[in-house]
Amino acid sequence: MADSIDGRGEAVRQLFFDRRYQLDSYQREFTWQRTQVLQLLHDLRRRFLAAWRTDHTREQVSGYPQYFLGPYVYYQERGITYLIDGQQRLTTLHLLLLRVRQLLVDHGQADDAAELSTLIRRREYGKNAYTIDIAERELLLDALVKGELLPPANEASPSVRALHSAAVTLDEEFPSELKGEALLYFHDWLLRRVCLVGIRAPGREQGWEIFETMNDRGVRAGPIDLLKTFLLARSVEAQRQGLDASWRGVVSKLSILDGAGASDFVKALLIGRYARAVREDGGDRSRINGAFHEWVRENHEQMGLRKSSDFAAFVARDFVRLGGAYGDLLSATRHPVEGLEPLFYNAVNGIDLQMHLIFAALLPQDEADVVTEKARLIAAFLDLLFVHRLVSAHAQHGSDLNDDVYRLVPLLRACVTPQDVADTLAPEIAKEWNGFEDFAAYSLGPSNRRHVRYILARMTAFTETGLKRPDLIDTYLNEPYQVEHIWAVHFDRYSDQVRTEDEFHSWRNRLGALLLLPRSDNASYSDDPYQKKVSYYRNQHVLAASLHPETHIKNKPLKTFLTRHGLSDLVNPSADDFAVSDIRLRQRLYQRLCQIIWDPERLGFTGHATTAPRQRTRTRARYNVTFADLIEHGLLAGGVRIVGQHKGVDHWATVLEDGRIKVDTGEIYNSPSTAAAAVTRRQSYNGWDFWRAQTRDGLTPIKDLRSIHLRARRVEG
């Protein structure tokens, strides 16, 4: 019936095929920030990788479990679908389709990219019309179709600015695991196995009523309310009213900071202090992340909650006292707080489980200064570990530390003092600390722009504060700043120093040839020769200004800073030229700065180097075969040479003992696909189709070696 309310499930392909969406007049602006976009992206990544296997065919994707993204509400009028609720998710999915399409184009998958093009926009009466058809978004979407991420105009609306920020997040954070051979499978799964339920209202007024009902009325009690009911009902009766007021105060404070703040606190507390077998997938950890109130109901005796006084003490002690501490720590993840800066750094890098590890070490009786120092040590440890692994190509995402977090939770539960925390974590650093020995060729690549920007931002802030200037780290990490290449994209200017374009791009992308500059300044002179650029650099922060000789004249604070940290011999200012030798020297300068910034002893982990011998961390992907697997099973060996051909040019690399790949220009990568993307200067490439290994039988495609391994694994299984 025309006036009935209708609901049906739709896969993403149906959702965007032959549709034209607009917003009703009362719909709010697009407001999703980086956190929400990342959550959606990481949820999709996790669900897909849980099903995907290297030896699957694309047809097998049809059997992968569906992933439900929730409902959206709409009504239709004159061929237009007006969104009433759900535009945040649909808009983000629209941007994600644009991102996947660009990767498919880069991948050479024209047919699949063309399918996405029909979902992103359609041709009507000689004009392009985007599926989500909002006039103010057109310029930005046009740029994204061309693969550009131009900043919005100064007069752009908050919605367009948020849209641009979301597009930047999808560009920088798109999982590297999905950029290789998994890309086609992810494309199929996203379009056909990810679904929403569309609730069609007969008209605008009925749509608004549905929206109000879904958001304002009949709200069911959530896990946090059910947990409170369970705990208070078993507490000392005379204390219930006061406990209820204290509970509501904590929930209110955390909810103001973050809508899910109270629930996230309970999860961190329960996993950090009480869950069993934390390292194992499933079990306690999964139950707590899903329905923590049910887990407490079933495991309260394990938590020491037996008598009514135990329940009352848990609310007053664990929930109220530690809930207040959680609020303070949560605030420190949003902007730098003195003494807790590493929490902010980890939030920037997507190390989402830092609170789980911190709350493993916190005790309800800890005073504020003890809470601060324990949290700082644990957050600084995670920051150090992450950056160290970034540089050595052992990590690419904050989630790569999840296994470490869960492994260390039981160890930190035994810590009473901050010194106990430091003593527990110092040996963990010693297992792999190498002082950034892989730094010599660390470079900007197709998948690490945000991480390079992070390292540049930390070095820039460190040098500025070292000269008693304001700490602008939160500014450096925001979009107004971007990575600047000291060498412009002109091979001919440097042909006397480098032999090939590959060599030119390798040196141009070295960290020592990069700076962090305001976007507007970078855009205005990024193509200029060095002799002209260096004059602009002189007016920037000291790390950039140090390239100009005049910056050092009668500059006692700079001289003192360089001398104090042993950096004087690593600075060679020049107003005329910036050669390969200068890049090498500046790479050493940056390496030394990183050694200082992330020095374990400076961060409070004394004696780290006197423990067990250093061990290489091996990052293993459960969903895929790695070079490390092939080495372990004798199909590859450390030192083996591999080669791939692109546009008639051979690109050679060496397989290292731990399975990483070192290309002949010196850069190190952790997978064949990231290495292939780097040497071909693409955002995405299937490395398993690209590389061939030198074996006794000649050049053997590495995918053939993988097939041998997979057959053996199936026989063993």
PDB file of C-alpha atoms in Angstrom, residues 162-163 220 245-246 281 428 442 503 514 561 592 627 698 713:
ATOM      1  CA  ALA A 162      33.806  17.381   7.601  1.00  0.00           C
ATOM      2  CA  LEU A 163      33.371  15.564   4.284  1.00  0.00           C
ATOM      3  CA  ARG A 220      15.690   0.244  25.876  1.00  0.00           C
ATOM      4  CA  ALA A 245      23.864   9.254  42.668  1.00  0.00           C
ATOM      5  CA  SER A 246      27.618   8.623  42.404  1.00  0.00           C
ATOM      6  CA  ASP A 281      39.965 -14.583  20.823  1.00  0.00           C
ATOM      7  CA  GLU A 428      59.703  -5.830  26.608  1.00  0.00           C
ATOM      8  CA  TYR A 442      63.048   5.163   6.018  1.00  0.00           C
ATOM      9  CA  GLU A 503      66.682   6.460  -7.726  1.00  0.00           C
ATOM     10  CA  LEU A 514      61.008  15.974   3.955  1.00  0.00           C
ATOM     11  CA  PHE A 561      70.242  23.037  21.656  1.00  0.00           C
ATOM     12  CA  ARG A 592      69.333  11.017  16.146  1.00  0.00           C
ATOM     13  CA  PHE A 627      57.149 -14.417   3.376  1.00  0.00           C
ATOM     14  CA  GLY A 698      65.128 -20.181 -12.363  1.00  0.00           C
ATOM     15  CA  ARG A 713      48.985 -26.720   5.131  1.00  0.00           C
TER      16      ARG A 713
END
